[in-house]
mmCIF file with all atom_site columns, C-alpha atoms in Angstrom:
data_model
loop_
_atom_site.group_PDB
_atom_site.id
_atom_site.type_symbol
_atom_site.label_atom_id
_atom_site.label_alt_id
_atom_site.label_comp_id
_atom_site.label_asym_id
_atom_site.label_entity_id
_atom_site.label_seq_id
_atom_site.pdbx_PDB_ins_code
_atom_site.Cartn_x
_atom_site.Cartn_y
_atom_site.Cartn_z
_atom_site.occupancy
_atom_site.B_iso_or_equiv
_atom_site.pdbx_formal_charge
_atom_site.auth_seq_id
_atom_site.auth_comp_id
_atom_site.auth_asym_id
_atom_site.auth_atom_id
_atom_site.pdbx_PDB_model_num
ATOM 1   C CA . GLU A 1 1   ? 77.928 -116.599 0.431   1.00 92.00 ? 1   GLU A CA 1
ATOM 2   C CA . VAL A 1 2   ? 78.601 -118.194 -2.941  1.00 93.00 ? 2   VAL A CA 1
ATOM 3   C CA . GLN A 1 3   ? 75.603 -120.157 -4.159  1.00 97.00 ? 3   GLN A CA 1
ATOM 4   C CA . LEU A 1 4   ? 74.463 -121.755 -7.403  1.00 98.00 ? 4   LEU A CA 1
ATOM 5   C CA . VAL A 1 5   ? 70.894 -122.878 -8.029  1.00 98.00 ? 5   VAL A CA 1
ATOM 6   C CA . GLU A 1 6   ? 69.918 -124.929 -11.067 1.00 98.00 ? 6   GLU A CA 1
ATOM 7   C CA . SER A 1 7   ? 66.436 -125.107 -12.530 1.00 98.00 ? 7   SER A CA 1
ATOM 8   C CA . GLY A 1 8   ? 64.681 -126.132 -15.698 1.00 98.00 ? 8   GLY A CA 1
ATOM 9   C CA . GLY A 1 9   ? 65.025 -129.879 -15.602 1.00 98.00 ? 9   GLY A CA 1
ATOM 10  C CA . ALA A 1 10  ? 62.017 -131.868 -16.792 1.00 98.00 ? 10  ALA A CA 1
ATOM 11  C CA . LEU A 1 11  ? 60.765 -134.938 -18.608 1.00 98.00 ? 11  LEU A CA 1
ATOM 12  C CA . VAL A 1 12  ? 60.933 -134.444 -22.367 1.00 98.00 ? 12  VAL A CA 1
ATOM 13  C CA . GLN A 1 13  ? 60.576 -136.664 -25.417 1.00 98.00 ? 13  GLN A CA 1
ATOM 14  C CA . ALA A 1 14  ? 63.556 -137.520 -27.582 1.00 98.00 ? 14  ALA A CA 1
ATOM 15  C CA . GLY A 1 15  ? 64.173 -134.758 -30.099 1.00 98.00 ? 15  GLY A CA 1
ATOM 16  C CA . GLY A 1 16  ? 62.821 -132.124 -27.762 1.00 98.00 ? 16  GLY A CA 1
ATOM 17  C CA . SER A 1 17  ? 64.499 -129.168 -26.110 1.00 98.00 ? 17  SER A CA 1
ATOM 18  C CA . LEU A 1 18  ? 65.080 -127.837 -22.620 1.00 98.00 ? 18  LEU A CA 1
ATOM 19  C CA . ARG A 1 19  ? 66.812 -124.803 -21.213 1.00 98.00 ? 19  ARG A CA 1
ATOM 20  C CA . LEU A 1 20  ? 68.543 -125.166 -17.880 1.00 98.00 ? 20  LEU A CA 1
ATOM 21  C CA . SER A 1 21  ? 69.320 -122.161 -15.727 1.00 98.00 ? 21  SER A CA 1
ATOM 22  C CA . CYS A 1 22  ? 72.054 -121.681 -13.149 1.00 98.00 ? 22  CYS A CA 1
ATOM 23  C CA . ALA A 1 23  ? 71.433 -118.643 -10.962 1.00 98.00 ? 23  ALA A CA 1
ATOM 24  C CA . VAL A 1 24  ? 74.535 -117.577 -9.071  1.00 98.00 ? 24  VAL A CA 1
ATOM 25  C CA . SER A 1 25  ? 74.921 -115.354 -6.037  1.00 97.00 ? 25  SER A CA 1
ATOM 26  C CA . GLY A 1 26  ? 77.868 -114.153 -4.025  1.00 97.00 ? 26  GLY A CA 1
ATOM 27  C CA . PHE A 1 27  ? 79.948 -113.355 -7.120  1.00 96.00 ? 27  PHE A CA 1
ATOM 28  C CA . THR A 1 28  ? 79.571 -112.002 -10.635 1.00 96.00 ? 28  THR A CA 1
ATOM 29  C CA . LEU A 1 29  ? 79.930 -114.093 -13.765 1.00 97.00 ? 29  LEU A CA 1
ATOM 30  C CA . ASP A 1 30  ? 83.109 -112.330 -14.888 1.00 96.00 ? 30  ASP A CA 1
ATOM 31  C CA . GLU A 1 31  ? 84.867 -113.535 -11.721 1.00 96.00 ? 31  GLU A CA 1
ATOM 32  C CA . TYR A 1 32  ? 84.529 -117.282 -12.187 1.00 97.00 ? 32  TYR A CA 1
ATOM 33  C CA . ALA A 1 33  ? 83.866 -119.641 -15.059 1.00 98.00 ? 33  ALA A CA 1
ATOM 34  C CA . ILE A 1 34  ? 80.732 -121.755 -14.865 1.00 98.00 ? 34  ILE A CA 1
ATOM 35  C CA . GLY A 1 35  ? 80.743 -125.411 -15.786 1.00 98.00 ? 35  GLY A CA 1
ATOM 36  C CA . TRP A 1 36  ? 77.854 -127.729 -16.543 1.00 98.00 ? 36  TRP A CA 1
ATOM 37  C CA . PHE A 1 37  ? 78.099 -131.381 -15.553 1.00 98.00 ? 37  PHE A CA 1
ATOM 38  C CA . ARG A 1 38  ? 75.813 -134.369 -15.564 1.00 98.00 ? 38  ARG A CA 1
ATOM 39  C CA . GLN A 1 39  ? 75.626 -137.688 -13.800 1.00 98.00 ? 39  GLN A CA 1
ATOM 40  C CA . ALA A 1 40  ? 73.487 -140.579 -14.951 1.00 97.00 ? 40  ALA A CA 1
ATOM 41  C CA . PRO A 1 41  ? 72.572 -143.450 -12.615 1.00 93.00 ? 41  PRO A CA 1
ATOM 42  C CA . GLY A 1 42  ? 75.491 -145.817 -12.216 1.00 95.00 ? 42  GLY A CA 1
ATOM 43  C CA . LYS A 1 43  ? 77.840 -143.592 -14.188 1.00 97.00 ? 43  LYS A CA 1
ATOM 44  C CA . GLU A 1 44  ? 80.569 -141.149 -13.289 1.00 97.00 ? 44  GLU A CA 1
ATOM 45  C CA . ARG A 1 45  ? 79.994 -137.432 -13.417 1.00 97.00 ? 45  ARG A CA 1
ATOM 46  C CA . GLU A 1 46  ? 80.731 -136.025 -16.858 1.00 97.00 ? 46  GLU A CA 1
ATOM 47  C CA . GLY A 1 47  ? 81.703 -132.516 -17.845 1.00 98.00 ? 47  GLY A CA 1
ATOM 48  C CA . VAL A 1 48  ? 79.272 -131.146 -20.434 1.00 98.00 ? 48  VAL A CA 1
ATOM 49  C CA . SER A 1 49  ? 80.165 -127.525 -21.005 1.00 98.00 ? 49  SER A CA 1
ATOM 50  C CA . CYS A 1 50  ? 82.021 -124.529 -19.669 1.00 98.00 ? 50  CYS A CA 1
ATOM 51  C CA . ILE A 1 51  ? 81.455 -120.841 -20.184 1.00 98.00 ? 51  ILE A CA 1
ATOM 52  C CA . SER A 1 52  ? 83.837 -118.045 -19.327 1.00 98.00 ? 52  SER A CA 1
ATOM 53  C CA . VAL A 1 53  ? 82.295 -114.597 -19.421 1.00 96.00 ? 53  VAL A CA 1
ATOM 54  C CA . SER A 1 54  ? 85.725 -113.096 -18.818 1.00 95.00 ? 54  SER A CA 1
ATOM 55  C CA . ASP A 1 55  ? 87.200 -114.240 -22.133 1.00 94.00 ? 55  ASP A CA 1
ATOM 56  C CA . SER A 1 56  ? 83.932 -114.991 -23.946 1.00 95.00 ? 56  SER A CA 1
ATOM 57  C CA . SER A 1 57  ? 84.769 -118.659 -24.408 1.00 97.00 ? 57  SER A CA 1
ATOM 58  C CA . THR A 1 58  ? 82.600 -121.755 -24.369 1.00 98.00 ? 58  THR A CA 1
ATOM 59  C CA . TYR A 1 59  ? 83.537 -125.411 -24.465 1.00 98.00 ? 59  TYR A CA 1
ATOM 60  C CA . TYR A 1 60  ? 81.525 -128.576 -25.003 1.00 98.00 ? 60  TYR A CA 1
ATOM 61  C CA . THR A 1 61  ? 82.100 -132.263 -24.683 1.00 98.00 ? 61  THR A CA 1
ATOM 62  C CA . ASP A 1 62  ? 81.960 -134.028 -28.041 1.00 98.00 ? 62  ASP A CA 1
ATOM 63  C CA . SER A 1 63  ? 78.666 -135.795 -27.394 1.00 98.00 ? 63  SER A CA 1
ATOM 64  C CA . VAL A 1 64  ? 76.742 -132.508 -27.103 1.00 98.00 ? 64  VAL A CA 1
ATOM 65  C CA . LYS A 1 65  ? 78.509 -130.345 -29.670 1.00 98.00 ? 65  LYS A CA 1
ATOM 66  C CA . GLY A 1 66  ? 76.030 -128.872 -32.111 1.00 98.00 ? 66  GLY A CA 1
ATOM 67  C CA . ARG A 1 67  ? 73.102 -129.671 -29.810 1.00 98.00 ? 67  ARG A CA 1
ATOM 68  C CA . PHE A 1 68  ? 73.834 -127.786 -26.571 1.00 98.00 ? 68  PHE A CA 1
ATOM 69  C CA . ALA A 1 69  ? 74.722 -124.130 -26.172 1.00 98.00 ? 69  ALA A CA 1
ATOM 70  C CA . ALA A 1 70  ? 75.802 -122.250 -23.061 1.00 98.00 ? 70  ALA A CA 1
ATOM 71  C CA . ALA A 1 71  ? 75.017 -118.577 -22.622 1.00 98.00 ? 71  ALA A CA 1
ATOM 72  C CA . SER A 1 72  ? 74.916 -115.974 -19.890 1.00 98.00 ? 72  SER A CA 1
ATOM 73  C CA . ASP A 1 73  ? 72.740 -113.095 -18.789 1.00 97.00 ? 73  ASP A CA 1
ATOM 74  C CA . ASN A 1 74  ? 75.193 -111.007 -16.856 1.00 96.00 ? 74  ASN A CA 1
ATOM 75  C CA . ALA A 1 75  ? 72.543 -108.592 -15.600 1.00 97.00 ? 75  ALA A CA 1
ATOM 76  C CA . LYS A 1 76  ? 70.674 -111.495 -14.018 1.00 97.00 ? 76  LYS A CA 1
ATOM 77  C CA . ASN A 1 77  ? 73.851 -113.307 -12.935 1.00 97.00 ? 77  ASN A CA 1
ATOM 78  C CA . THR A 1 78  ? 72.497 -116.418 -14.600 1.00 98.00 ? 78  THR A CA 1
ATOM 79  C CA . VAL A 1 79  ? 74.003 -118.968 -16.963 1.00 98.00 ? 79  VAL A CA 1
ATOM 80  C CA . PHE A 1 80  ? 71.883 -121.055 -19.290 1.00 98.00 ? 80  PHE A CA 1
ATOM 81  C CA . LEU A 1 81  ? 72.351 -124.364 -21.035 1.00 98.00 ? 81  LEU A CA 1
ATOM 82  C CA . GLN A 1 82  ? 70.124 -124.655 -24.088 1.00 98.00 ? 82  GLN A CA 1
ATOM 83  C CA . MET A 1 83  ? 69.720 -128.323 -24.950 1.00 98.00 ? 83  MET A CA 1
ATOM 84  C CA . ASN A 1 84  ? 68.266 -129.249 -28.334 1.00 98.00 ? 84  ASN A CA 1
ATOM 85  C CA . SER A 1 85  ? 67.747 -132.549 -30.144 1.00 98.00 ? 85  SER A CA 1
ATOM 86  C CA . LEU A 1 86  ? 67.753 -134.344 -26.822 1.00 98.00 ? 86  LEU A CA 1
ATOM 87  C CA . LYS A 1 87  ? 68.484 -138.053 -26.738 1.00 98.00 ? 87  LYS A CA 1
ATOM 88  C CA . PRO A 1 88  ? 67.663 -140.686 -24.111 1.00 97.00 ? 88  PRO A CA 1
ATOM 89  C CA . GLU A 1 89  ? 71.367 -140.862 -23.298 1.00 97.00 ? 89  GLU A CA 1
ATOM 90  C CA . ASP A 1 90  ? 71.206 -137.235 -22.152 1.00 98.00 ? 90  ASP A CA 1
ATOM 91  C CA . THR A 1 91  ? 69.142 -138.382 -19.175 1.00 98.00 ? 91  THR A CA 1
ATOM 92  C CA . ALA A 1 92  ? 70.979 -137.391 -16.000 1.00 98.00 ? 92  ALA A CA 1
ATOM 93  C CA . VAL A 1 93  ? 71.082 -135.004 -13.087 1.00 98.00 ? 93  VAL A CA 1
ATOM 94  C CA . TYR A 1 94  ? 72.641 -131.798 -14.370 1.00 98.00 ? 94  TYR A CA 1
ATOM 95  C CA . TYR A 1 95  ? 74.794 -129.628 -12.130 1.00 98.00 ? 95  TYR A CA 1
ATOM 96  C CA . CYS A 1 96  ? 76.456 -126.273 -12.526 1.00 98.00 ? 96  CYS A CA 1
ATOM 97  C CA . ALA A 1 97  ? 79.634 -125.371 -10.713 1.00 98.00 ? 97  ALA A CA 1
ATOM 98  C CA . ALA A 1 98  ? 81.789 -122.289 -10.234 1.00 98.00 ? 98  ALA A CA 1
ATOM 99  C CA . GLY A 1 99  ? 85.393 -122.499 -11.276 1.00 96.00 ? 99  GLY A CA 1
ATOM 100 C CA . VAL A 1 100 ? 88.329 -121.423 -9.151  1.00 95.00 ? 100 VAL A CA 1
ATOM 101 C CA . THR A 1 101 ? 89.241 -118.776 -11.744 1.00 95.00 ? 101 THR A CA 1
ATOM 102 C CA . GLU A 1 102 ? 87.467 -116.794 -14.429 1.00 95.00 ? 102 GLU A CA 1
ATOM 103 C CA . PHE A 1 103 ? 88.738 -119.210 -17.098 1.00 96.00 ? 103 PHE A CA 1
ATOM 104 C CA . CYS A 1 104 ? 87.635 -122.713 -18.018 1.00 96.00 ? 104 CYS A CA 1
ATOM 105 C CA . ASP A 1 105 ? 90.559 -124.400 -16.291 1.00 92.00 ? 105 ASP A CA 1
ATOM 106 C CA . ASP A 1 106 ? 88.689 -127.532 -15.270 1.00 89.00 ? 106 ASP A CA 1
ATOM 107 C CA . GLU A 1 107 ? 88.960 -126.839 -11.557 1.00 94.00 ? 107 GLU A CA 1
ATOM 108 C CA . TRP A 1 108 ? 85.728 -126.437 -9.649  1.00 95.00 ? 108 TRP A CA 1
ATOM 109 C CA . ASP A 1 109 ? 84.889 -124.987 -6.290  1.00 93.00 ? 109 ASP A CA 1
ATOM 110 C CA . VAL A 1 110 ? 81.189 -124.596 -5.494  1.00 97.00 ? 110 VAL A CA 1
ATOM 111 C CA . TRP A 1 111 ? 78.396 -126.790 -6.836  1.00 98.00 ? 111 TRP A CA 1
ATOM 112 C CA . GLY A 1 112 ? 74.666 -126.446 -7.214  1.00 98.00 ? 112 GLY A CA 1
ATOM 113 C CA . GLN A 1 113 ? 72.171 -129.040 -6.028  1.00 98.00 ? 113 GLN A CA 1
ATOM 114 C CA . GLY A 1 114 ? 71.336 -130.379 -9.477  1.00 98.00 ? 114 GLY A CA 1
ATOM 115 C CA . THR A 1 115 ? 68.256 -130.628 -11.679 1.00 98.00 ? 115 THR A CA 1
ATOM 116 C CA . GLN A 1 116 ? 66.867 -133.824 -13.226 1.00 98.00 ? 116 GLN A CA 1
ATOM 117 C CA . VAL A 1 117 ? 66.618 -134.154 -16.984 1.00 98.00 ? 117 VAL A CA 1
ATOM 118 C CA . THR A 1 118 ? 64.816 -137.219 -18.306 1.00 98.00 ? 118 THR A CA 1
ATOM 119 C CA . VAL A 1 119 ? 64.542 -137.886 -22.026 1.00 98.00 ? 119 VAL A CA 1
ATOM 120 C CA . SER A 1 120 ? 62.026 -140.538 -23.041 1.00 97.00 ? 120 SER A CA 1
ATOM 121 C CA . LYS A 1 121 ? 62.227 -142.572 -26.239 1.00 94.00 ? 121 LYS A CA 1
#
């Protein structure tokens, strides 16, 4: 069974850092790309980042470039999202999702349950 479980969300002050984890099971990270998404109250879900272990690529939405970094631990089948210089507008529920291919093609199949990130002023 394919499963993704996020963790690491917390309440943090503006300027602080958090590292989110996405533990996957039922497949290995070289089989499918992993995307990070977020959804703030009253807003649409937004794509934040994508990592493809297969071709060693990462992508970021403009608002997080230079502040967020995606990485993987293939031995642990876990993807991380390191978030630095956090801003109140980063407050959202963060989700990871498995792509339908090993590349960041912007098509998603299986989603995690989400983890709450709250950034206070």
